[in-house]
Amino acid sequence: MSSSQTVEDESHPSITAVNRRIQRLSLHLTPLPPLQPSPQLHMLACAKAANKLEVDRASLQCYMRGKNRELQEKVINFFESKPDLQTPVGISMEEHRELCMRQIVALVRDAKIRPFRYVVDDPAKYFAITEAVGSIDVSLGIKVGVQFSLWGGSVLNLGTKKHRDKYFDGIDNVDYPGCFAMTELHHGSNVQGLQTTATFDPITDEFIIDTPNDGAIKWWIGNAAVHGKFATVFAKLMLPTHDSKKVSDMGVHAFIVPIRDLKTHQTLPGIEIQDCGHKIGLNGVDNGALRFRSVRIPRDNLLNRFGDVSRDGKYTSSLPTINKRFAAMLGELVGGRVGLAYSSVGFLKISVTIAVRYSLLRQQFGPPQQPEVSILDYQSQQHKLMPMLASTYAFHFAAQYLVEKYSEMKKTHDEQLVADVHALSAGLKSYITSYTAKSLSTCREACGGHGYAAVNRFGSLRNDHDIFQTFEGDNTVLLQQVAADLLKQYKDKFQGGTLSVTWNYLRESMNTYLSQPNPITARWESTDHLRDPKFQLDAFRYRTSRLLQSVAARLRKHSKTLGSFGAWNRCLNHLLTLAESHIESVILARFIEAVQNCPDASSQAALKLVCDLYALDRIWNDIGTYRNVDYVAPNKAKAIHKLTEYLCFQVRNIAGELIDAFDIPESVTRAPIAMQSEAYSQYTHHVGFQ
């Protein structure tokens, strides 16, 4: 090729563009120091730096920390000091299971942290511990939950003093590893349909536990495959009678069943245990399947808080019906849902922190002849991550509120509060875990190819979290429980009944929400109006009330021809939308309250900005609903969209401060692409470069 030809080619615009692109791509082999001060790293030229909020990081972090941060730091520091207890990338299933067992034993015996002691007496402390251990290894967090909340919690919550006296110490120090054997192969969500039986034998004063068919095999039972020595088995209590039926079904009860010998660890007679094998995630948890063949246990092994059997086979209970006993039993087990909602927020914090920090550091493209800019300066990246960051804050305060209500419920046992927490935990667990599952994929995509590296954690976080949408109640089923409760409250409202705390707005303002929208306020589009918490909360509650009224009318209509079950199924998607709308209203109300309660002015301003983005982004995403009923006029809809874009940009300007306020150490995120102190060095070392 001649030099004249080269000059001619390079003068061609397309060739010049290609050469410039090659030069920029080559920079990725030796990237610019990511933390050097640069105007482009922080904001685009069109940004108004004067509009950026000044945030007191320490004050905001203090407000977000919660009461049990020191305990969490103790857990994290303990595992940081023990390299042999840290989970490596690519560990085998067998090794991971044994490591998780060593981790939980070390937590209790070496670190002297006893989660079981807080399960009933101080749930907030217990959930703080499980969040911390889950940040070390999600499988460890779940194993802790199985041991102390499910197996241990069933003994504390469903048993009586004799059971606590006998089993507490062994559960607490992990001498008695145990299982929670509720789910069966054919029945998961429909617990009342369980087929395992526990038949009382009055001659020997024992219960006989039986698996009548393959569909009744206990399935997905954590701790069963390898480590468990006991199981709380949920089975139909069958009492012998003298009539033609010969037995009477007293409904599902819980029984303590030893499954392995305490000394030899051999499987006990009549019990078959199989391994459920490799899973999509959580492979440090040994899930197994249990079959019982005429396994005899003492009568005292019935967890008898809500129902008991005497020596002569007489059944007694303070609750008159099977349904009431069943509801009381399940009501004591909502702690699992509370814990999952709380833990899911922790997943979201970690993934958002990694994605936002990477997006602040990563530079790509830019104006001609100028340095490349941070990818978080692109509107598309802001719209992926900033509403998600706002949602993370919203969920943080909602989960805190749920834990507070649950703790109050455990202390007071107030019936109205029990019902409220039951529905609230169902809704928040479903909504938060579903949102987090989608967000984990979005965060991975926002980090491009580097997000696909296992060392950067998105894969393991996504796989480990995925099951959160199913266990402790399938999310779709839980939303139906919320919808059913809303319909009950709606009926009670018009019959003058008492409404629970979470649903007070139905009584206070149903008539206002169901009246015709005000044609004047529908056209207000000033920024002050759109950022007014009253407008935002009214809009959320208006939507919920409209959905509630319309689905109630549809159910009445279809019940006449399809029956109650058929009508419910016909309106199911409508009901799910209603439940989600209500939960969004609850979340926003808690966020607004948290903003108002913040004592530091700069932190309050930052939280107000984030809260406004959360609210207006949700309204814009469902703008069709508001337009269809003229709640929002066209110009107001346009103003909402423009303001949402502006808020996205403003939140981006303080994104670093906002993720720092989560106070997540780099040892917890453990993603090289998000490490500010060493930038990419750990990432390049990971693949072998020196």
XYZ file of C-alpha atoms in Angstrom:
690
model
C 0.000 0.000 0.000
C 1.446 3.387 -1.011
C 1.787 6.262 1.399
C -0.396 8.395 -0.817
C -3.097 5.752 -0.654
C -2.817 5.672 3.128
C -3.204 9.421 3.393
C -6.147 9.274 1.046
C -7.834 6.510 3.075
C -7.313 8.281 6.383
C -8.862 11.441 5.028
C -12.066 9.534 4.373
C -14.577 10.239 7.208
C -15.459 6.566 7.774
C -11.788 5.568 8.041
C -11.152 8.395 10.512
C -14.061 7.236 12.642
C -12.767 3.632 12.578
C -9.286 4.719 13.663
C -10.699 6.811 16.483
C -12.795 3.857 17.617
C -9.749 1.537 17.578
C -7.807 4.011 19.712
C -10.616 4.166 22.246
C -11.003 0.398 22.389
C -7.269 0.043 23.018
C -7.629 2.170 26.137
C -9.607 -0.658 27.778
C -6.423 -2.734 27.918
C -4.832 0.050 29.995
C -7.824 2.011 31.255
C -7.615 5.522 32.586
C -7.427 5.693 36.395
C -11.135 5.534 37.232
C -11.045 7.826 40.215
C -9.126 10.752 38.712
C -11.144 13.949 39.030
C -12.809 14.660 35.729
C -15.872 16.742 34.891
C -17.041 14.003 32.541
C -16.817 11.387 35.297
C -19.376 13.235 37.354
C -21.832 14.794 34.935
C -22.406 15.759 31.337
C -21.651 19.249 30.117
C -25.368 20.038 30.044
C -25.633 19.338 33.768
C -26.072 22.160 36.225
C -23.559 21.467 38.959
C -25.154 24.143 41.089
C -28.289 22.007 41.380
C -26.483 19.080 42.959
C -27.491 18.442 46.550
C -24.795 18.503 49.183
C -25.296 15.340 51.227
C -23.795 14.732 54.649
C -22.686 11.139 54.070
C -22.112 10.386 57.743
C -25.576 11.614 58.775
C -27.367 9.738 56.003
C -25.389 6.597 56.742
C -26.224 6.898 60.440
C -29.944 7.247 59.663
C -29.852 4.151 57.432
C -27.754 1.943 59.699
C -30.414 0.771 62.106
C -30.008 -0.299 65.713
C -28.117 -3.561 65.164
C -25.308 -2.509 62.843
C -22.602 -3.253 65.438
C -23.836 -6.825 65.736
C -23.768 -7.179 61.944
C -20.215 -5.821 61.826
C -19.204 -8.366 64.456
C -20.518 -11.169 62.214
C -18.798 -9.780 59.095
C -15.490 -9.155 60.887
C -15.498 -12.680 62.304
C -15.784 -14.287 58.880
C -13.272 -11.840 57.360
C -10.761 -13.050 59.944
C -11.326 -16.714 58.983
C -10.123 -17.374 55.403
C -10.968 -21.074 55.786
C -14.653 -20.120 56.326
C -14.960 -17.999 53.183
C -16.776 -19.472 50.192
C -14.646 -19.654 47.028
C -16.048 -19.239 43.511
C -16.693 -22.596 41.833
C -16.919 -24.685 45.019
C -18.523 -28.115 44.536
C -21.923 -28.923 46.022
C -20.503 -31.444 48.501
C -17.778 -29.082 49.674
C -20.218 -26.183 49.898
C -22.581 -28.156 52.124
C -19.828 -29.092 54.545
C -18.474 -25.541 54.544
C -21.923 -24.147 55.411
C -22.183 -26.535 58.335
C -18.741 -25.490 59.580
C -19.738 -21.827 59.138
C -22.888 -22.093 61.241
C -21.103 -24.050 63.973
C -18.267 -21.496 64.040
C -20.771 -18.621 64.206
C -22.376 -20.104 67.316
C -19.437 -21.707 69.107
C -16.445 -19.554 68.139
C -17.971 -16.119 67.468
C -20.397 -16.677 70.375
C -23.292 -15.278 68.344
C -26.505 -17.139 69.164
C -29.281 -16.260 66.675
C -31.783 -18.660 68.260
C -31.966 -16.598 71.437
C -33.427 -13.685 69.470
C -36.010 -15.540 67.345
C -38.872 -14.763 69.735
C -37.476 -12.231 72.212
C -35.833 -9.794 69.767
C -36.713 -10.568 66.124
C -35.049 -7.384 64.825
C -31.707 -8.631 66.136
C -32.306 -12.065 64.629
C -33.083 -10.637 61.177
C -29.993 -8.396 61.389
C -27.831 -11.478 62.009
C -29.386 -13.417 59.129
C -28.832 -10.449 56.794
C -25.161 -10.316 57.814
C -24.508 -14.048 57.414
C -26.412 -13.986 54.129
C -23.999 -11.341 52.859
C -21.145 -13.759 53.634
C -22.817 -16.671 51.841
C -26.507 -16.810 50.905
C -26.558 -20.563 51.523
C -25.330 -19.898 55.056
C -28.121 -17.365 55.570
C -30.722 -19.919 54.486
C -29.172 -22.676 56.613
C -29.286 -20.371 59.629
C -32.952 -19.722 58.829
C -33.751 -23.436 58.552
C -31.995 -24.270 61.832
C -33.184 -21.422 64.033
C -36.299 -19.868 62.467
C -37.995 -22.888 60.880
C -36.930 -25.918 62.924
C -36.215 -23.962 66.111
C -39.063 -21.502 65.573
C -41.588 -24.304 65.149
C -40.564 -25.729 68.534
C -40.831 -22.310 70.224
C -43.991 -21.108 68.501
C -46.016 -24.308 68.143
C -44.786 -26.234 71.182
C -45.115 -25.685 74.909
C -42.733 -25.467 77.874
C -41.852 -29.156 77.836
C -40.619 -28.876 74.267
C -38.614 -25.715 74.919
C -36.997 -27.277 77.976
C -36.021 -30.413 76.074
C -34.808 -28.966 72.761
C -33.762 -25.336 73.263
C -30.097 -25.869 74.150
C -29.520 -28.465 71.427
C -31.012 -26.216 68.767
C -29.157 -23.175 70.107
C -25.685 -24.778 70.044
C -26.385 -26.786 66.843
C -26.078 -30.158 68.597
C -29.592 -30.775 67.242
C -29.539 -29.802 63.556
C -33.114 -29.974 62.319
C -35.543 -29.683 59.426
C -38.917 -28.140 58.706
C -40.838 -30.854 56.877
C -43.968 -29.212 55.519
C -43.816 -29.288 51.697
C -44.780 -32.518 49.930
C -44.241 -33.644 46.369
C -47.909 -33.020 45.505
C -48.661 -30.184 47.903
C -46.715 -27.006 48.578
C -48.921 -23.931 48.795
C -52.018 -25.906 49.803
C -50.846 -26.917 53.270
C -54.309 -28.088 54.306
C -54.066 -30.663 51.516
C -51.021 -32.414 53.017
C -51.366 -36.211 52.978
C -48.791 -37.373 55.553
C -50.630 -38.875 58.540
C -49.942 -39.082 62.277
C -52.286 -41.702 63.731
C -52.590 -42.016 67.507
C -52.133 -45.478 68.992
C -53.813 -45.440 72.438
C -52.318 -48.805 73.361
C -48.681 -47.672 73.135
C -49.345 -43.961 73.695
C -47.582 -43.115 70.433
C -48.213 -41.453 67.101
C -47.504 -43.431 63.944
C -46.125 -41.249 61.146
C -46.878 -42.552 57.656
C -46.309 -41.481 54.059
C -49.398 -43.002 52.375
C -48.230 -42.518 48.758
C -45.396 -41.058 46.696
C -47.186 -37.718 46.421
C -46.923 -37.361 50.210
C -43.114 -37.646 50.304
C -41.718 -34.581 52.051
C -39.759 -32.682 49.386
C -37.177 -29.876 49.286
C -36.561 -30.224 53.026
C -33.542 -28.130 54.051
C -30.956 -29.908 56.281
C -32.520 -33.289 55.480
C -30.090 -34.706 52.919
C -26.948 -34.619 55.096
C -27.007 -32.860 58.460
C -30.468 -33.017 60.048
C -31.110 -35.142 63.126
C -34.707 -34.022 63.786
C -37.618 -32.815 61.694
C -40.765 -30.899 62.524
C -43.184 -32.922 60.414
C -46.545 -31.466 59.417
C -49.150 -34.194 59.163
C -52.885 -34.828 59.523
C -53.627 -35.857 63.098
C -55.816 -38.985 62.980
C -57.653 -40.170 66.105
C -59.288 -43.608 66.362
C -63.074 -43.597 66.764
C -65.699 -46.211 67.461
C -67.901 -45.439 64.469
C -67.805 -46.724 60.896
C -65.063 -44.251 59.884
C -62.687 -45.743 62.481
C -60.560 -42.559 62.478
C -61.263 -38.852 62.745
C -59.159 -36.272 60.889
C -58.347 -33.387 63.262
C -56.441 -31.364 60.654
C -52.765 -30.606 60.086
C -50.562 -30.532 63.192
C -46.800 -30.443 63.788
C -44.758 -33.295 65.295
C -41.100 -33.640 66.284
C -39.678 -36.701 64.529
C -36.069 -37.878 65.082
C -34.622 -38.868 61.696
C -30.996 -39.773 62.497
C -29.216 -41.280 65.495
C -27.686 -38.562 67.675
C -24.410 -40.489 68.132
C -23.905 -42.499 64.930
C -25.826 -40.158 62.576
C -27.341 -43.249 60.958
C -30.853 -42.961 59.508
C -33.397 -44.309 61.999
C -35.668 -47.308 61.251
C -38.704 -46.590 59.079
C -37.244 -43.385 57.665
C -35.981 -43.061 54.107
C -33.906 -40.049 53.130
C -32.946 -39.116 49.590
C -30.925 -36.189 48.263
C -32.739 -33.642 46.051
C -29.398 -33.031 44.324
C -27.895 -30.043 42.571
C -30.101 -26.948 42.380
C -30.057 -23.693 40.407
C -28.656 -21.987 43.500
C -28.202 -22.363 47.271
C -26.143 -25.524 46.845
C -24.673 -25.100 50.305
C -28.086 -26.130 51.676
C -28.643 -29.905 51.727
C -32.241 -30.268 50.541
C -33.634 -33.777 50.813
C -36.776 -35.885 50.567
C -38.276 -37.831 53.490
C -40.537 -40.882 53.482
C -41.987 -42.340 56.698
C -42.978 -45.998 57.032
C -44.886 -46.489 60.296
C -42.450 -44.404 62.318
C -43.477 -44.337 65.978
C -42.917 -41.269 68.159
C -44.017 -40.527 71.766
C -47.295 -38.639 72.249
C -45.288 -35.825 73.831
C -43.699 -35.125 70.425
C -46.910 -33.446 69.286
C -46.295 -29.687 69.298
C -49.410 -29.003 71.294
C -49.813 -25.254 71.715
C -53.041 -25.153 69.697
C -54.281 -28.717 70.149
C -53.462 -31.700 72.371
C -54.266 -35.398 72.744
C -54.676 -36.958 76.185
C -53.471 -40.412 77.237
C -56.898 -41.868 76.512
C -57.044 -40.354 73.027
C -59.255 -37.321 73.733
C -58.565 -34.195 71.669
C -58.657 -30.753 73.304
C -58.087 -27.269 71.924
C -58.835 -23.701 72.869
C -59.806 -23.125 69.226
C -63.128 -24.658 68.150
C -62.565 -25.550 64.479
C -59.932 -27.068 62.206
C -59.759 -23.849 60.188
C -59.136 -21.670 63.243
C -56.426 -24.019 64.514
C -54.816 -24.085 61.079
C -54.876 -20.279 60.825
C -53.355 -19.933 64.301
C -50.588 -22.401 63.423
C -49.670 -20.648 60.177
C -49.927 -17.258 61.865
C -47.030 -18.247 64.122
C -44.883 -19.081 61.093
C -45.002 -15.707 59.293
C -41.519 -14.902 60.602
C -40.090 -16.735 57.594
C -41.842 -14.331 55.219
C -40.707 -11.336 57.238
C -37.136 -12.621 57.056
C -37.264 -13.176 53.294
C -38.601 -9.681 52.617
C -35.877 -8.224 54.836
C -33.125 -10.360 53.267
C -34.292 -9.618 49.736
C -33.707 -5.914 50.377
C -30.151 -6.870 51.335
C -29.691 -8.587 47.953
C -30.981 -5.474 46.222
C -28.614 -3.205 48.152
C -25.595 -5.317 47.178
C -26.520 -5.611 43.501
C -27.419 -1.911 43.155
C -24.179 -0.941 44.899
C -22.121 -3.035 42.470
C -23.983 -1.794 39.379
C -24.009 1.895 40.360
C -20.391 1.934 41.469
C -19.324 0.206 38.247
C -21.409 2.668 36.220
C -19.729 5.602 37.954
C -16.255 4.201 37.260
C -16.775 2.817 33.770
C -16.155 5.280 30.928
C -17.426 4.766 27.399
C -17.684 7.072 24.343
C -18.146 10.834 24.637
C -18.023 14.080 22.655
C -15.519 14.208 19.742
C -11.913 14.853 20.762
C -12.785 14.696 24.455
C -12.296 12.042 27.161
C -14.908 9.340 27.508
C -17.669 9.834 30.040
C -19.080 7.734 32.854
C -21.790 5.391 31.574
C -24.047 6.594 34.378
C -24.175 9.923 32.551
C -26.209 8.239 29.820
C -29.939 8.671 30.255
C -30.611 5.021 29.434
C -28.318 3.844 32.251
C -29.877 6.327 34.654
C -33.352 5.040 33.814
C -32.210 1.478 34.446
C -30.580 2.124 37.795
C -31.864 5.306 39.464
C -35.523 4.202 39.941
C -34.086 0.910 41.210
C -31.898 2.777 43.696
C -34.983 4.740 44.799
C -36.933 1.488 45.191
C -34.130 0.040 47.314
C -34.508 2.935 49.736
C -38.293 2.562 49.714
C -38.053 -1.178 50.434
C -35.489 -0.564 53.196
C -37.953 1.538 55.182
C -40.901 -0.767 54.402
C -38.962 -3.827 55.597
C -37.923 -1.989 58.760
C -41.579 -1.189 59.411
C -42.540 -4.839 58.848
C -39.909 -6.052 61.333
C -41.125 -3.516 63.908
C -44.737 -4.665 63.500
C -43.707 -8.317 63.667
C -41.685 -7.684 66.851
C -44.652 -5.896 68.396
C -46.912 -8.792 67.408
C -44.609 -11.329 69.123
C -44.742 -9.293 72.327
C -48.442 -8.426 72.471
C -50.122 -11.307 70.544
C -52.810 -8.781 69.642
C -55.287 -10.513 67.290
C -55.763 -7.501 65.022
C -52.012 -7.007 64.749
C -51.524 -10.703 63.955
C -53.953 -10.395 61.038
C -52.317 -7.181 59.852
C -48.785 -8.635 59.957
C -49.956 -11.793 58.197
C -51.268 -9.828 55.203
C -48.478 -7.241 55.252
C -45.730 -9.884 55.327
C -47.409 -11.780 52.484
C -47.611 -8.659 50.346
C -44.142 -7.280 51.043
C -42.444 -10.657 50.686
C -44.117 -11.190 47.328
C -43.613 -7.676 45.967
C -40.022 -7.147 47.133
C -38.681 -10.569 46.116
C -40.292 -10.320 42.665
C -38.836 -6.850 42.129
C -35.386 -7.924 43.343
C -35.368 -10.966 41.056
C -35.966 -8.760 38.010
C -33.503 -6.129 39.224
C -30.654 -8.624 39.595
C -30.864 -9.330 35.867
C -31.067 -5.612 35.077
C -27.953 -4.940 37.185
C -26.082 -7.710 35.401
C -27.015 -6.225 32.014
C -26.067 -2.726 33.195
C -22.535 -3.982 33.830
C -22.146 -5.406 30.325
C -19.814 -8.325 29.766
C -18.025 -7.802 33.086
C -21.317 -8.458 34.855
C -21.215 -11.955 33.397
C -18.032 -12.909 35.264
C -18.836 -15.151 38.229
C -16.354 -13.254 40.398
C -18.542 -10.157 40.062
C -21.375 -12.021 41.810
C -24.496 -11.287 39.779
C -24.849 -14.903 38.687
C -24.666 -16.337 42.186
C -26.839 -13.567 43.644
C -29.472 -14.109 40.957
C -29.455 -17.901 41.269
C -29.455 -17.933 45.064
C -32.233 -15.354 45.293
C -34.484 -16.869 42.634
C -36.170 -19.317 45.010
C -37.162 -16.450 47.322
C -40.138 -16.016 44.993
C -41.360 -19.517 45.840
C -40.504 -20.687 49.334
C -42.357 -19.434 52.409
C -45.298 -18.976 50.056
C -45.462 -18.720 46.259
C -45.623 -15.034 45.348
C -48.774 -15.345 43.245
C -50.540 -17.195 46.060
C -49.416 -14.602 48.616
C -50.745 -11.732 46.507
C -54.104 -13.495 46.391
C -54.088 -13.557 50.205
C -53.547 -9.788 50.179
C -56.378 -9.305 47.675
C -58.707 -11.515 49.728
C -57.920 -9.485 52.829
C -58.576 -6.233 50.977
C -61.969 -7.504 49.839
C -62.791 -8.493 53.410
C -61.801 -5.017 54.613
C -63.877 -3.472 51.812
C -66.915 -5.462 52.901
C -66.332 -4.596 56.565
C -66.013 -0.908 55.702
C -69.520 -0.766 54.325
C -70.859 -2.867 57.202
C -69.279 -0.636 59.847
C -66.655 -3.183 60.929
C -63.181 -2.502 62.319
C -60.368 -2.066 59.837
C -56.806 -3.084 60.571
C -54.081 -0.453 60.696
C -52.651 -0.971 57.208
C -56.040 -0.552 55.588
C -57.160 2.557 57.493
C -57.138 4.657 54.358
C -60.087 2.651 53.023
C -62.222 3.897 55.887
C -60.808 7.399 55.985
C -61.101 8.318 52.352
C -62.808 5.644 50.238
C -65.624 7.991 49.335
C -63.149 10.670 48.270
C -61.140 8.266 46.147
C -64.201 6.807 44.445
C -65.757 10.143 43.528
C -65.187 11.711 40.108
C -61.661 13.175 39.717
C -61.456 16.920 40.241
C -61.041 18.456 36.751
C -58.971 21.305 38.203
C -56.416 19.269 40.188
C -56.216 16.820 37.272
C -54.559 19.643 35.319
C -52.199 20.979 37.986
C -48.679 20.410 36.733
C -46.400 22.561 38.868
C -43.292 20.902 40.298
C -44.353 21.761 43.854
C -47.677 20.006 43.327
C -46.148 16.902 41.726
C -43.570 16.639 44.514
C -46.211 17.076 47.217
C -46.405 13.810 49.241
C -50.175 14.256 49.511
C -50.621 14.258 45.733
C -48.371 11.201 45.377
C -50.020 9.150 48.125
C -53.516 10.182 47.011
C -52.695 9.010 43.482
C -51.488 5.613 44.733
C -54.522 5.162 46.977
C -56.956 6.348 44.321
C -55.684 3.636 41.984
C -56.003 0.965 44.710
C -59.522 2.072 45.629
C -60.658 2.067 41.993
C -59.208 -1.417 41.488
C -60.852 -2.649 44.682
C -64.262 -1.271 43.780
C -64.132 -2.608 40.222
C -62.934 -6.099 41.121
C -65.578 -6.386 43.852
C -68.250 -5.568 41.259
C -66.807 -8.098 38.795
C -66.688 -10.830 41.429
C -70.332 -10.239 42.334
C -71.306 -10.397 38.668
C -69.377 -13.575 37.802
C -70.284 -15.389 41.030
C -73.867 -15.660 39.817
C -72.878 -17.832 36.843
C -69.469 -19.294 37.711
C -69.645 -19.728 41.481
C -67.126 -18.206 43.883
C -64.119 -20.257 42.724
C -64.807 -19.673 39.029
C -65.390 -15.950 39.581
C -62.137 -15.627 41.505
C -60.229 -17.361 38.697
C -61.915 -15.184 36.055
C -60.780 -12.038 37.902
C -57.391 -13.346 39.047
C -55.127 -10.956 37.128
C -57.285 -8.045 38.288
C -56.899 -9.258 41.884
C -53.116 -9.541 41.578
C -52.904 -5.991 40.214
C -55.033 -4.799 43.143
C -52.720 -6.470 45.668
C -49.587 -4.995 44.086
C -51.170 -1.543 43.980
C -52.042 -1.730 47.661
C -48.531 -2.836 48.633
C -47.049 0.040 46.629
C -49.291 2.405 48.620
C -48.034 0.924 51.892
C -44.398 1.215 50.777
C -44.816 4.843 49.720
C -46.544 5.761 52.995
C -43.639 4.310 54.978
C -41.083 6.099 52.773
C -42.813 9.461 53.207
C -42.894 8.919 56.964
C -39.168 8.055 56.993
C -38.350 11.252 55.067
C -40.342 13.360 57.515
C -38.667 11.703 60.521
C -35.100 12.231 59.290
C -33.389 14.651 61.717
C -30.612 15.898 59.412
C -31.640 18.535 56.860
C -29.260 17.488 54.070
C -30.134 13.806 54.496
C -33.819 14.664 54.517
C -33.434 16.597 51.257
C -31.656 13.640 49.646
C -34.307 11.206 50.859
C -37.084 13.524 49.640
C -35.496 13.543 46.180
C -35.290 9.753 46.146
C -38.844 9.375 47.486
C -40.199 11.683 44.783
C -38.464 9.626 42.112
C -39.917 6.416 43.550
C -43.453 7.829 43.588
C -43.480 9.602 40.233
C -41.743 6.744 38.428
C -44.478 4.387 39.652
C -47.210 6.826 38.589
C -45.630 7.272 35.158
C -45.277 3.502 34.674
C -49.039 3.157 35.162
C -50.008 6.459 33.544
C -52.574 4.708 31.350
C -54.679 3.876 34.400
C -54.708 7.502 35.520
C -55.432 8.796 32.031
C -58.290 6.343 31.456
C -60.275 7.825 34.339
C -59.087 11.423 33.759
C -57.285 11.504 37.096
C -54.350 13.022 35.206
C -54.842 15.329 32.199
C -52.523 15.001 29.150
C -50.378 18.019 30.033
C -50.015 16.815 33.607
C -48.931 13.375 32.357
C -46.281 15.068 30.232
C -45.129 17.116 33.239
C -44.841 13.930 35.341
C -42.660 12.357 32.658
C -40.376 15.376 32.386
C -40.040 15.688 36.159
C -39.264 11.969 36.489
C -36.424 12.366 33.976
C -35.106 15.370 35.888
C -35.262 13.497 39.210
C -33.407 10.551 37.652
C -30.616 12.921 36.724
C -30.556 14.585 40.142
C -30.432 11.231 41.939
C -27.585 10.217 39.618
C -25.634 13.262 40.862
C -25.731 11.928 44.448
C -25.719 8.221 43.567
C -22.298 7.738 45.150
C -23.470 9.182 48.460
C -26.674 7.130 48.323
C -24.968 3.779 47.850
C -22.331 4.684 50.460
C -25.179 5.188 52.943
C -25.979 1.461 52.670
C -22.627 1.003 54.439
C -21.816 -2.235 52.622
C -18.102 -3.087 52.935
C -16.181 -4.106 49.818
C -15.568 -7.433 51.557
C -19.330 -7.989 51.298
C -19.907 -6.822 47.725
C -16.751 -8.775 46.746
C -17.097 -7.633 43.117
C -13.767 -6.441 41.652
C -15.548 -4.225 39.107
C -17.068 -2.245 41.986
C -13.985 -1.856 44.194
C -13.012 1.782 44.390
C -9.763 1.310 46.294
C -8.096 -1.073 43.854
C -10.218 -0.440 40.757
C -9.617 -3.221 38.244
C -6.433 -4.646 39.753
C -8.196 -7.460 41.615
C -10.183 -8.262 38.493
C -7.078 -8.590 36.314
C -5.276 -10.561 39.020
C -8.257 -12.909 39.201
C -7.667 -14.059 35.632
C -3.887 -14.332 36.048
C -2.305 -10.972 35.156
C 0.349 -9.611 37.512
